[in-house]
Coordinates of C-alpha atoms and ligand atoms in Angstrom, one line a residue:
Chain I
X1 CA -51.4 54.3 4.3
X2 CA -53.3 52.1 6.8
X3 CA -54.9 50.5 3.8
X4 CA -51.7 48.9 2.7
X5 CA -53.2 45.6 1.5
X6 CA -52.1 44.5 -2.0
X7 CA -55.1 43.8 -4.2
X8 CA -56.0 41.1 -6.6
X9 CA -58.3 42.2 -9.4
X10 CA -60.2 40.7 -12.3
X11 CA -60.2 43.0 -15.4
X12 CA -62.7 42.7 -18.2
X13 CA -61.1 44.6 -21.0
X14 CA -62.4 45.5 -24.5
X15 CA -60.1 44.1 -27.2
X16 CA -60.4 45.0 -30.8
X17 CA -57.7 44.5 -33.4
X18 CA -58.6 47.5 -35.6
X19 CA -61.4 49.8 -36.6
X20 CA -63.1 47.1 -38.8
X21 CA -62.6 44.1 -36.5
X22 CA -65.5 43.0 -34.3
X23 CA -64.3 43.5 -30.7
X24 CA -65.1 41.7 -27.5
X25 CA -64.3 41.5 -23.8
X26 CA -61.4 39.4 -22.5
X27 CA -60.7 38.7 -18.9
X28 CA -57.4 39.1 -17.1
X29 CA -56.1 38.8 -13.6
X30 CA -53.6 41.2 -11.9
X31 CA -52.2 40.7 -8.4
X32 CA -50.1 42.6 -5.9
X33 CA -51.6 45.9 -6.8
X34 CA -51.0 48.6 -4.2
X35 CA -53.9 50.9 -3.5
X36 CA -51.5 53.8 -4.2
X37 CA -51.0 52.6 -7.7
X38 CA -52.6 54.8 -10.4
X39 CA -55.1 53.1 -12.7
X40 CA -52.8 53.5 -15.7
X41 CA -49.8 52.1 -13.8
X42 CA -52.0 49.1 -13.0
X43 CA -52.5 48.7 -16.8
X44 CA -48.7 49.1 -17.3
X45 CA -48.2 46.2 -14.9
X46 CA -50.8 44.1 -16.7
X47 CA -49.2 44.9 -20.1
X48 CA -45.7 44.0 -18.8
X49 CA -47.1 40.7 -17.6
X50 CA -48.9 40.0 -20.9
X51 CA -45.7 40.7 -22.9
X52 CA -43.7 38.3 -20.8
X53 CA -46.4 35.7 -21.4
X54 CA -46.1 36.3 -25.1
X55 CA -49.5 37.8 -25.4
X56 CA -50.5 41.1 -27.0
X57 CA -50.5 44.1 -24.6
X58 CA -53.6 46.2 -24.3
X59 CA -53.5 49.5 -26.3
X60 CA -54.6 52.6 -24.4
X61 CA -54.0 56.3 -24.7
X62 CA -52.1 58.4 -22.2
X63 CA -49.5 61.1 -22.2
X64 CA -49.0 63.5 -19.3
X65 CA -50.5 61.3 -16.6
X66 CA -51.2 64.3 -14.5
X67 CA -54.6 65.3 -15.7
X68 CA -53.7 68.1 -18.0
X69 CA -53.3 66.8 -21.5
X70 CA -56.6 65.0 -22.2
X71 CA -55.1 61.9 -23.8
X72 CA -56.3 59.3 -21.4
X73 CA -59.8 58.1 -22.0
X74 CA -61.3 55.0 -20.4
X75 CA -64.8 54.0 -19.7
X76 CA -64.4 52.3 -16.4
X77 CA -67.3 50.3 -14.8
X78 CA -69.7 52.3 -17.0
X79 CA -68.4 55.7 -16.2
X80 CA -66.1 58.0 -18.2
X81 CA -62.8 58.3 -16.3
X82 CA -64.1 55.9 -13.7
X83 CA -65.7 56.1 -10.3
X84 CA -64.4 59.4 -8.9
X85 CA -65.5 63.0 -9.7
X86 CA -63.5 65.7 -11.4
X87 CA -60.5 63.6 -12.4
X88 CA -59.1 62.0 -15.5
X89 CA -58.4 58.3 -15.7
X90 CA -54.7 58.9 -15.1
X91 CA -55.5 60.6 -11.8
X92 CA -57.6 57.7 -10.7
X93 CA -56.0 55.5 -8.1
X94 CA -56.6 51.9 -7.2
X95 CA -57.7 52.8 -3.6
X96 CA -61.1 53.5 -5.2
X97 CA -61.5 49.8 -5.7
X98 CA -61.5 46.8 -3.4
X99 CA -59.5 43.7 -3.3
X100 CA -61.3 41.0 -5.4
X101 CA -63.2 43.5 -7.5
X102 CA -64.0 42.9 -11.2
X103 CA -63.4 46.1 -13.2
X104 CA -64.8 46.6 -16.7
X105 CA -62.7 48.7 -19.0
X106 CA -64.1 50.0 -22.4
X107 CA -63.1 52.6 -24.9
X108 CA -65.1 55.8 -25.5
X109 CA -68.1 54.8 -27.5
X110 CA -69.4 57.3 -30.0
X111 CA -70.0 57.3 -33.7
X112 CA -67.7 60.3 -34.1
X113 CA -64.9 58.5 -32.2
X114 CA -64.1 55.2 -34.0
X115 CA -62.0 52.6 -32.2
X116 CA -58.4 52.4 -33.5
X117 CA -57.4 49.5 -31.4
X118 CA -58.6 48.1 -28.0
X119 CA -59.1 51.2 -25.8
X120 CA -57.7 53.8 -28.2
X121 CA -60.2 55.8 -30.2
X122 CA -59.8 58.3 -33.0
X123 CA -60.5 61.8 -31.7
X124 CA -59.5 63.8 -34.7
X125 CA -63.0 65.1 -35.0
X126 CA -62.3 67.4 -32.1
X127 CA -59.2 68.8 -33.9
X128 CA -61.4 69.4 -37.0
X129 CA -63.9 71.3 -34.9
X130 CA -61.1 73.5 -33.6
X131 CA -59.7 74.0 -37.0
X132 CA -63.1 75.3 -38.1
X133 CA -63.1 78.1 -35.6
X134 CA -61.4 77.6 -32.3
X135 CA -58.8 80.3 -32.7
X136 CA -58.3 84.0 -32.8
X137 CA -57.3 85.3 -36.2
X138 CA -57.4 89.1 -35.6
X139 CA -53.9 90.5 -35.6
X140 CA -53.3 92.0 -32.2
X141 CA -50.2 93.8 -33.2
X142 CA -46.9 93.9 -31.3
X143 CA -46.4 93.1 -27.6
X144 CA -48.9 95.3 -25.7
X145 CA -48.2 96.9 -22.4
X146 CA -49.3 94.8 -19.5
X147 CA -52.7 95.8 -18.3
X148 CA -53.4 98.1 -21.1
X149 CA -56.7 96.4 -21.7
X150 CA -58.4 95.9 -18.4
X151 CA -60.5 92.7 -18.1
X152 CA -63.0 92.3 -15.3
X153 CA -62.0 89.6 -12.9
X154 CA -65.4 87.8 -13.3
X155 CA -64.9 87.6 -17.1
X156 CA -61.3 86.4 -16.8
X157 CA -62.4 83.8 -14.3
X158 CA -65.2 82.6 -16.5
X159 CA -62.9 82.4 -19.5
X160 CA -60.3 80.5 -17.5
X161 CA -62.9 78.0 -16.2
X162 CA -64.0 77.3 -19.7
X163 CA -60.4 77.1 -20.9
X164 CA -59.8 74.3 -18.4
X165 CA -61.3 71.9 -21.0
X166 CA -58.6 69.4 -22.0
X167 CA -60.5 68.0 -25.0
X168 CA -60.6 64.4 -23.7
X169 CA -64.0 63.6 -25.0
X170 CA -65.6 62.3 -21.9
X171 CA -68.6 64.6 -22.5
X172 CA -69.2 62.9 -25.9
X173 CA -68.7 59.4 -24.6
X174 CA -71.1 60.1 -21.7
X175 CA -73.9 61.8 -23.7
X176 CA -76.6 59.5 -24.9
X177 CA -76.8 61.6 -28.1
X178 CA -73.0 61.7 -28.6
X179 CA -73.1 65.4 -28.6
X180 CA -69.9 67.5 -28.5
X181 CA -71.7 70.6 -27.2
X182 CA -69.8 70.9 -23.9
X183 CA -66.5 70.8 -25.8
X184 CA -67.5 73.3 -28.4
X185 CA -69.2 75.6 -25.7
X186 CA -66.0 75.6 -23.6
X187 CA -63.9 76.8 -26.5
X188 CA -66.5 79.4 -27.6
X189 CA -67.0 80.7 -24.1
X190 CA -63.3 80.9 -23.1
X191 CA -62.5 83.0 -26.2
X192 CA -65.7 85.1 -26.3
X193 CA -65.0 86.4 -22.8
X194 CA -61.7 88.0 -23.7
X195 CA -61.3 91.1 -25.9
X196 CA -59.2 89.4 -28.6
X197 CA -61.6 86.5 -28.9
X198 CA -64.8 88.6 -28.7
X199 CA -64.4 90.1 -32.2
X200 CA -65.0 86.7 -33.9
X201 CA -67.3 85.2 -31.3
X202 CA -70.4 84.7 -33.5
X203 CA -68.6 83.6 -36.6
X204 CA -66.6 81.1 -34.5
X205 CA -69.8 79.7 -32.9
X206 CA -71.4 79.2 -36.2
X207 CA -68.4 77.6 -37.9
X208 CA -67.7 75.2 -35.0
X209 CA -71.3 74.1 -34.6
X210 CA -71.6 73.5 -38.4
X211 CA -68.4 71.4 -38.3
X212 CA -69.7 69.5 -35.3
X213 CA -73.0 68.6 -37.1
X214 CA -71.1 67.6 -40.2
X215 CA -68.9 65.2 -38.3
X216 CA -71.8 63.2 -37.0
X217 CA -72.0 64.4 -33.4
X218 CA -75.5 64.3 -31.9
X219 CA -77.7 67.1 -30.7
X220 CA -77.8 68.5 -27.1
X221 CA -81.0 67.7 -25.2
X222 CA -79.8 69.2 -22.0
X223 CA -79.5 66.0 -20.0
X224 CA -76.5 67.5 -18.1
X225 CA -74.6 64.1 -18.1
X226 CA -71.6 65.8 -19.7
X227 CA -71.1 68.2 -16.9
X228 CA -71.3 65.4 -14.3
X229 CA -68.6 63.4 -16.0
X230 CA -66.3 66.2 -17.1
X231 CA -63.0 65.8 -15.4
X232 CA -62.5 69.5 -15.3
X233 CA -66.0 70.3 -14.0
X234 CA -66.9 72.5 -17.0
X235 CA -70.4 73.9 -16.4
X236 CA -73.2 73.5 -18.9
X237 CA -73.9 77.2 -18.5
X238 CA -71.3 77.6 -21.2
X239 CA -73.7 75.8 -23.6
X240 CA -76.2 78.5 -23.0
X241 CA -73.6 81.1 -24.0
X242 CA -72.7 79.1 -27.1
X243 CA -76.4 79.0 -28.1
X244 CA -76.6 82.7 -27.6
X245 CA -73.6 83.4 -29.9
X246 CA -74.9 80.9 -32.4
X247 CA -78.4 82.3 -32.5
X248 CA -77.3 85.9 -32.8
X249 CA -75.0 84.8 -35.7
X250 CA -77.9 83.1 -37.4
X251 CA -80.2 86.1 -37.0
X252 CA -77.6 88.2 -38.8
X253 CA -77.5 85.8 -41.8
Chain P
X1 CA -35.5 60.8 13.7
X2 CA -38.1 59.2 15.9
X3 CA -40.7 61.5 14.4
X4 CA -39.6 60.4 10.9
X5 CA -40.1 56.8 11.9
X6 CA -43.4 57.4 13.5
X7 CA -44.6 59.1 10.4
X8 CA -43.4 56.4 8.1
X9 CA -45.1 53.7 10.0
X10 CA -48.3 55.7 10.4
X11 CA -48.1 56.2 14.1
X12 CA -48.0 60.0 13.7
X13 CA -49.4 62.4 11.3
X14 CA -47.4 65.4 10.1
X15 CA -49.7 67.8 11.8
X16 CA -48.9 66.1 15.1
X17 CA -45.3 67.3 15.0
X18 CA -44.9 70.3 17.3
X19 CA -43.5 73.5 16.0
X20 CA -40.3 73.2 18.1
X21 CA -39.6 69.8 16.7
X22 CA -39.9 70.8 13.1
X23 CA -36.8 71.5 10.9
X24 CA -37.6 74.1 8.3
X25 CA -34.5 73.2 6.4
X26 CA -34.9 75.8 3.6
X27 CA -35.3 78.6 6.0
X28 CA -32.5 77.3 8.1
X29 CA -30.1 77.2 5.1
X30 CA -31.4 80.2 3.2
X31 CA -32.8 82.7 5.8
X32 CA -33.4 85.5 3.4
X33 CA -35.2 83.5 0.8
X34 CA -36.6 80.5 2.7
X35 CA -39.1 78.7 0.5
X36 CA -38.6 81.1 -2.4
X37 CA -35.2 79.9 -3.4
X38 CA -35.0 78.7 -7.1
X39 CA -36.3 75.3 -7.8
X40 CA -32.9 73.7 -8.4
X41 CA -31.8 74.8 -4.9
X42 CA -35.0 73.7 -3.3
X43 CA -34.9 70.3 -5.2
X44 CA -31.4 69.6 -4.2
X45 CA -32.1 70.5 -0.6
X46 CA -35.1 68.1 -0.5
X47 CA -33.1 65.3 -2.0
X48 CA -30.3 66.0 0.4
X49 CA -32.7 65.6 3.4
X50 CA -34.1 62.4 2.0
X51 CA -30.7 61.0 1.2
X52 CA -29.7 61.8 4.8
X53 CA -32.6 59.6 6.1
X54 CA -35.1 62.3 7.0
X55 CA -37.6 61.5 4.2
X56 CA -41.2 60.6 5.1
X57 CA -43.8 58.5 3.3
X58 CA -43.4 54.7 3.1
X59 CA -40.6 55.2 0.5
X60 CA -38.7 57.7 2.5
X61 CA -38.8 59.8 -0.6
X62 CA -40.7 62.9 0.5
X63 CA -40.4 66.0 2.6
X64 CA -43.3 68.1 3.9
X65 CA -44.6 71.4 2.5
X66 CA -47.0 72.9 5.0
X67 CA -49.5 75.6 4.1
X68 CA -50.8 75.9 7.7
X69 CA -49.4 79.4 8.4
X70 CA -50.3 80.6 4.9
X71 CA -53.8 79.4 5.4
X72 CA -53.9 81.1 8.8
X73 CA -52.6 84.3 7.4
X74 CA -54.6 84.6 4.2
X75 CA -57.5 82.3 4.8
X76 CA -58.4 79.1 3.0
X77 CA -60.4 80.9 0.3
X78 CA -57.4 82.8 -0.9
X79 CA -55.2 79.7 -1.0
X80 CA -58.0 77.8 -2.8
X81 CA -58.3 80.6 -5.4
X82 CA -54.6 80.5 -6.0
X83 CA -53.7 76.9 -5.8
X84 CA -57.1 75.1 -5.8
X85 CA -56.4 73.1 -8.9
X86 CA -53.0 71.9 -7.7
X87 CA -54.4 71.0 -4.3
X88 CA -57.1 69.0 -5.9
X89 CA -54.6 67.1 -8.0
X90 CA -52.6 66.4 -4.9
X91 CA -55.5 65.2 -2.9
X92 CA -56.5 62.8 -5.7
X93 CA -53.0 61.3 -5.9
X94 CA -52.3 60.9 -2.2
X95 CA -55.7 60.8 -0.6
X96 CA -54.6 63.4 1.9
X97 CA -56.3 66.8 2.3
X98 CA -53.6 69.4 1.8
X99 CA -55.7 72.1 3.5
X100 CA -55.4 70.1 6.7
X101 CA -52.2 68.0 6.5
X102 CA -48.8 69.1 5.2
X103 CA -48.1 68.0 1.6
X104 CA -45.5 65.3 0.8
X105 CA -43.3 66.5 -1.9
X106 CA -40.2 65.2 -3.7
X107 CA -38.3 66.5 -6.7
X108 CA -39.0 64.9 -10.1
X109 CA -37.7 65.4 -13.6
X110 CA -40.3 67.6 -15.3
X111 CA -38.4 69.1 -18.1
X112 CA -34.9 69.6 -19.3
X113 CA -32.9 72.7 -20.0
X114 CA -31.7 73.1 -23.6
X115 CA -33.3 71.7 -26.8
X116 CA -33.0 71.8 -30.5
X117 CA -30.7 74.4 -31.9
X118 CA -32.6 77.1 -33.8
X119 CA -31.7 80.4 -35.5
X120 CA -33.3 83.7 -34.6
X121 CA -36.2 82.9 -36.8
X122 CA -36.7 79.6 -34.8
X123 CA -35.7 77.4 -37.7
X124 CA -33.6 74.3 -37.0
X125 CA -30.6 73.1 -39.0
X126 CA -33.1 71.4 -41.3
X127 CA -34.3 74.0 -43.8
X128 CA -38.1 74.6 -43.3
X129 CA -38.3 72.7 -40.0
X130 CA -39.1 75.1 -37.2
X131 CA -39.0 74.3 -33.5
X132 CA -41.0 76.4 -31.1
X133 CA -41.7 76.4 -27.4
X134 CA -39.9 74.1 -25.1
X135 CA -38.6 72.0 -27.9
X136 CA -35.9 74.6 -28.8
X137 CA -33.0 75.8 -26.7
X138 CA -33.4 79.5 -27.3
X139 CA -35.1 81.3 -24.5
X140 CA -34.4 79.5 -21.2
X141 CA -30.9 79.5 -20.0
X142 CA -29.2 77.3 -17.5
X143 CA -32.2 77.3 -15.2
X144 CA -36.0 77.5 -15.4
X145 CA -38.4 79.7 -13.5
X146 CA -42.0 78.9 -12.8
X147 CA -44.2 79.1 -15.9
X148 CA -41.3 79.5 -18.3
X149 CA -42.7 76.7 -20.5
X150 CA -45.9 78.6 -20.9
X151 CA -44.0 81.8 -21.5
X152 CA -41.9 80.3 -24.2
X153 CA -44.9 78.7 -25.9
X154 CA -46.6 82.0 -26.0
X155 CA -43.7 84.1 -27.0
X156 CA -42.6 81.8 -29.8
X157 CA -46.0 81.0 -31.0
X158 CA -47.7 84.4 -30.8
X159 CA -44.9 86.9 -31.1
X160 CA -42.1 85.3 -33.1
X161 CA -43.2 82.6 -35.5
X162 CA -46.0 84.6 -37.2
X163 CA -43.4 87.1 -38.2
X164 CA -40.7 84.7 -39.3
X165 CA -42.2 81.7 -40.9
X166 CA -43.9 83.8 -43.6
X167 CA -40.5 84.8 -44.8
X168 CA -39.6 81.1 -45.5
X169 CA -43.0 80.3 -46.9
X170 CA -43.0 83.3 -49.3
X171 CA -40.2 81.8 -51.3
X172 CA -42.0 78.5 -51.5
X173 CA -45.3 79.7 -52.6
X174 CA -44.8 78.4 -56.1
X175 CA -43.2 75.2 -55.0
X176 CA -45.0 72.0 -56.2
X177 CA -46.2 69.4 -53.8
X178 CA -43.3 67.7 -52.1
X179 CA -42.5 64.5 -54.1
X180 CA -42.1 61.2 -52.3
X181 CA -40.6 59.3 -55.3
X182 CA -37.1 60.6 -54.7
X183 CA -34.0 58.6 -53.7
X184 CA -33.8 60.6 -50.5
X185 CA -37.3 59.7 -49.5
X186 CA -36.8 56.1 -50.4
X187 CA -33.6 55.9 -48.4
X188 CA -35.3 57.5 -45.3
X189 CA -38.3 55.1 -45.6
X190 CA -36.1 52.1 -46.0
X191 CA -34.0 53.1 -42.9
X192 CA -37.1 53.4 -40.8
X193 CA -38.5 50.1 -42.0
X194 CA -35.2 48.3 -41.3
X195 CA -35.0 49.8 -37.9
X196 CA -38.5 48.6 -37.0
X197 CA -37.9 45.1 -38.5
X198 CA -34.7 44.8 -36.6
X199 CA -36.5 45.7 -33.3
X200 CA -39.2 43.2 -34.0
X201 CA -36.7 40.5 -34.9
X202 CA -34.8 40.6 -31.6
X203 CA -37.4 38.8 -29.6
X204 CA -35.4 39.0 -26.4
X205 CA -36.3 38.6 -22.7
X206 CA -37.0 42.1 -21.5
X207 CA -39.7 44.6 -22.3
X208 CA -39.1 48.1 -23.5
X209 CA -40.4 49.5 -20.2
X210 CA -37.9 47.5 -18.2
X211 CA -35.0 49.0 -20.2
X212 CA -36.6 52.4 -20.0
X213 CA -36.7 52.2 -16.2
X214 CA -33.0 51.3 -16.1
X215 CA -32.1 54.3 -18.2
X216 CA -34.3 56.4 -15.9
X217 CA -32.4 55.2 -12.9
X218 CA -29.0 56.0 -14.4
X219 CA -30.1 59.5 -15.4
X220 CA -31.6 60.1 -11.9
X221 CA -28.7 58.9 -9.9
X222 CA -25.7 60.0 -12.1
X223 CA -26.9 62.8 -14.4
X224 CA -29.4 64.3 -11.9
X225 CA -29.6 67.3 -9.7
X226 CA -26.0 66.9 -8.5
X227 CA -23.4 65.3 -10.8
X228 CA -19.7 64.8 -10.8
X229 CA -17.0 63.8 -13.2
X230 CA -17.1 60.3 -11.8
X231 CA -20.9 59.9 -11.9
X232 CA -21.0 61.2 -15.5
X233 CA -18.3 58.9 -16.7
X234 CA -20.1 56.1 -15.0
X235 CA -23.4 57.1 -16.7
X236 CA -21.8 57.2 -20.2
X237 CA -20.4 53.7 -19.7
X238 CA -23.7 52.4 -18.3
X239 CA -25.8 53.8 -21.1
X240 CA -23.4 52.3 -23.7
X241 CA -23.8 49.0 -22.0
X242 CA -27.6 49.4 -21.7
X243 CA -27.8 50.2 -25.4
X244 CA -26.0 47.0 -26.2
X245 CA -28.3 44.9 -24.1
X246 CA -31.3 46.6 -25.5
X247 CA -30.4 45.7 -29.1
X248 CA -29.6 42.2 -28.0
X249 CA -32.4 41.4 -25.6
X250 CA -35.5 43.6 -26.0
X251 CA -38.8 42.0 -26.8
X252 CA -41.1 44.1 -29.0
X253 CA -44.4 42.2 -29.5
X254 CA -46.8 42.5 -32.4
X255 CA -46.2 43.3 -36.0
X256 CA -45.2 46.1 -38.2
X257 CA -47.9 47.9 -40.1
X258 CA -50.5 47.7 -37.3
X259 CA -51.2 50.1 -34.5
X260 CA -48.4 49.0 -32.2
X261 CA -47.6 51.1 -29.1
X262 CA -44.6 48.9 -28.2
X263 CA -42.9 49.8 -31.5
X264 CA -43.5 53.4 -30.7
X265 CA -42.1 53.1 -27.2
X266 CA -39.0 51.2 -28.5
X267 CA -38.2 53.8 -31.1
X268 CA -38.5 56.5 -28.5
X269 CA -36.3 54.6 -26.1
X270 CA -33.6 54.4 -28.8
X271 CA -33.7 58.2 -29.0
X272 CA -33.7 58.5 -25.2
X273 CA -30.6 56.4 -25.0
X274 CA -28.9 58.7 -27.4
X275 CA -30.2 61.9 -25.7
X276 CA -29.3 60.6 -22.2
X277 CA -25.8 59.9 -23.3
X278 CA -25.5 63.3 -24.9
X279 CA -26.7 65.1 -21.7
X280 CA -24.0 63.2 -19.7
X281 CA -21.3 64.2 -22.2
X282 CA -22.4 67.8 -22.2
X283 CA -22.5 67.9 -18.4
X284 CA -19.0 66.3 -18.3
X285 CA -17.7 68.9 -20.6
X286 CA -18.9 71.8 -18.5
X287 CA -16.5 72.0 -15.6
X288 CA -18.5 74.5 -13.6
X289 CA -21.8 74.7 -11.8
X290 CA -24.4 76.8 -13.4
X291 CA -28.2 77.0 -12.8
X292 CA -29.7 73.6 -12.8
X293 CA -26.3 72.0 -13.7
X294 CA -24.7 71.3 -10.3
X295 CA -21.3 69.7 -10.5
X296 CA -20.3 68.8 -6.9
X297 CA -16.7 69.6 -7.6
X298 CA -17.6 73.2 -8.4
X299 CA -19.3 74.8 -5.4
X300 CA -18.7 77.7 -3.0
X301 CA -17.8 77.0 0.6
X302 CA -21.5 77.4 1.3
X303 CA -22.4 74.7 -1.1
X304 CA -23.8 77.0 -3.9
X305 CA -23.1 76.8 -7.6
X306 CA -19.8 78.1 -8.7
X307 CA -19.6 79.3 -12.3
X308 CA -16.6 79.8 -14.4
X309 CA -17.5 82.5 -16.8
X310 CA -14.0 82.8 -18.2
X311 CA -14.2 79.4 -19.7
X312 CA -17.9 78.5 -20.0
X313 CA -19.9 81.6 -21.0
X314 CA -21.2 79.8 -24.1
X315 CA -24.0 77.6 -25.3
X316 CA -22.8 74.1 -26.3
X317 CA -24.3 73.0 -29.6
X318 CA -23.8 69.4 -30.3
X319 CA -23.7 68.2 -33.9
X320 CA -25.0 64.7 -34.6
X321 CA -22.3 62.7 -36.4
X322 CA -24.0 59.4 -36.8
X323 CA -25.1 56.6 -34.5
X324 CA -21.7 55.3 -33.7
X325 CA -19.6 58.4 -33.8
X326 CA -19.1 60.9 -30.9
X327 CA -21.0 64.2 -31.5
X328 CA -19.1 67.3 -32.2
X329 CA -19.4 70.4 -30.1
X330 CA -19.8 74.0 -31.4
X331 CA -19.7 77.0 -29.1
X332 CA -22.0 79.9 -29.3
X333 CA -20.4 82.6 -27.1
X334 CA -22.7 84.5 -24.8
X335 CA -22.3 88.3 -24.7
X336 CA -24.0 90.2 -21.9
X337 CA -24.5 93.9 -22.7
X338 CA -27.0 95.1 -20.2
X339 CA -27.4 92.6 -17.3
X340 CA -24.2 91.0 -16.3
X341 CA -24.0 87.6 -14.6
X342 CA -23.1 87.6 -10.9
X343 CA -22.6 85.0 -8.3
X344 CA -25.9 83.8 -6.8
X345 CA -26.4 84.4 -3.1
X346 CA -29.5 83.2 -1.3
X347 CA -27.9 83.5 2.1
X348 CA -28.5 87.2 2.9
Ligands
FES1 S1 -52.8 61.3 -19.5 FE1 -52.9 63.5 -19.7 S2 -54.9 63.9 -18.9 FE2 -54.6 61.7 -18.5

């Protein structure tokens, strides 16, 4: 609250009319930005100003604005979700910048995520991977009694940690190979650690990896960049579990 | 009051306020339940404190939630294991460490009670269109408890829908691909196109966001946590006025047929204007207080909700009658066979 100075900022924003158009950066100014403003609110302010000036507002993705849905997706000053750790863009606040700063804002860049417009990219590839295996199809019958299947706390915790993935795609955008391994691993791991999901663990790993390859995501070379940029701090140890499930499935073929 | 001022201008931190100078208003008002009162009660009490001038933060729109004694009693690790993700979210938003300083909290609209009418199979009035989770009205009553959204999503998606939708689909298994060259489809497509063209053609002076904020204010002030006949009638009139202005003076930039988020926002706002008005009408019709619906005229001497089960033990189902016609209400009576409703009491 001491830092109550309103900020003036220069924004270099990627503009691209549609998937086929050649995009480029355009420069904008915003003023009177409170450090307590969120990054997306700052973009709202910019857009409102642009509309009043008769210019096209900047398209960007967002929904919950509280870090739980995975819709927001900006590459800010060369980092997925901007210069703070374990947060999504919508949780980033302007106090992380200084008055007079120039901020560069780009969309996720990856062959598997084509730009739809400006900062919005098509992330359907993730849905397709999920449709290939990210579910439980064994019928578990009627409502079971609570606690009738005990699950060790360590397993439940690990499953929950992996389930924290919100599918935003920061891992893909950050990875120099454009690999979706962290995303796939988080799904495989969270389900494999619970009894209902365990049954299909190997089949699931195989199906999801096959889909990922088919959709043009790159290979994982263990650089660990994804983990560093993941807003939910998903650990690359899950990739090891995915590899294990995948290999045992392959051996059985 | 001096402490409030000192906190607002940054001269004092919340943790500087001595125990004897603190007002634990929930414990004062609800000794038996304290901080565990239902969220509508807690929210109303927080807003009451802020409206009375005791709010902190630069805006005056916050009260404190202090985990100090809980941390002393259970240890930081236990609190971290339970609420770590929420505390982290809070720290990122406010830049204040909630393990050290009391949290600043204020009620906000997070969800609404009610939703689309569905039958026991979760099908809406449109044949073949199912609504599950929070979108339908079926499971949650006049109030919500923590995690009821999650509960309803799981219950509907895991335990109900798999057993009901098959019944509908089984009769459709031979049905051909749905045709789009029918008069009904053409009419629907034309209506949507016309609506979008109309929005784009207005080229007024105000953005969709500006209208949206105005609507939000009306809902917050007059159809919010405490409402009255007077405030609801005012809201209905204001929304009608706002709708008029919107259709006269909104500016939706860009073109149709391209990825245009402003068109999307505008179309949503058209729906919100309708829904907001419907909520006000429904609240006006219900001359009682019940759960999250608190009509100031209907309260006990202690200021708690006062129901009228004789007259209002029903779900109000509103039937859409067209854009310019008042909706029609149908009643679904509620029958309680096992658990019977009783007057809430959080005092003792
Ligand atoms: S908008 Fe939902 S996570 Fe950012």
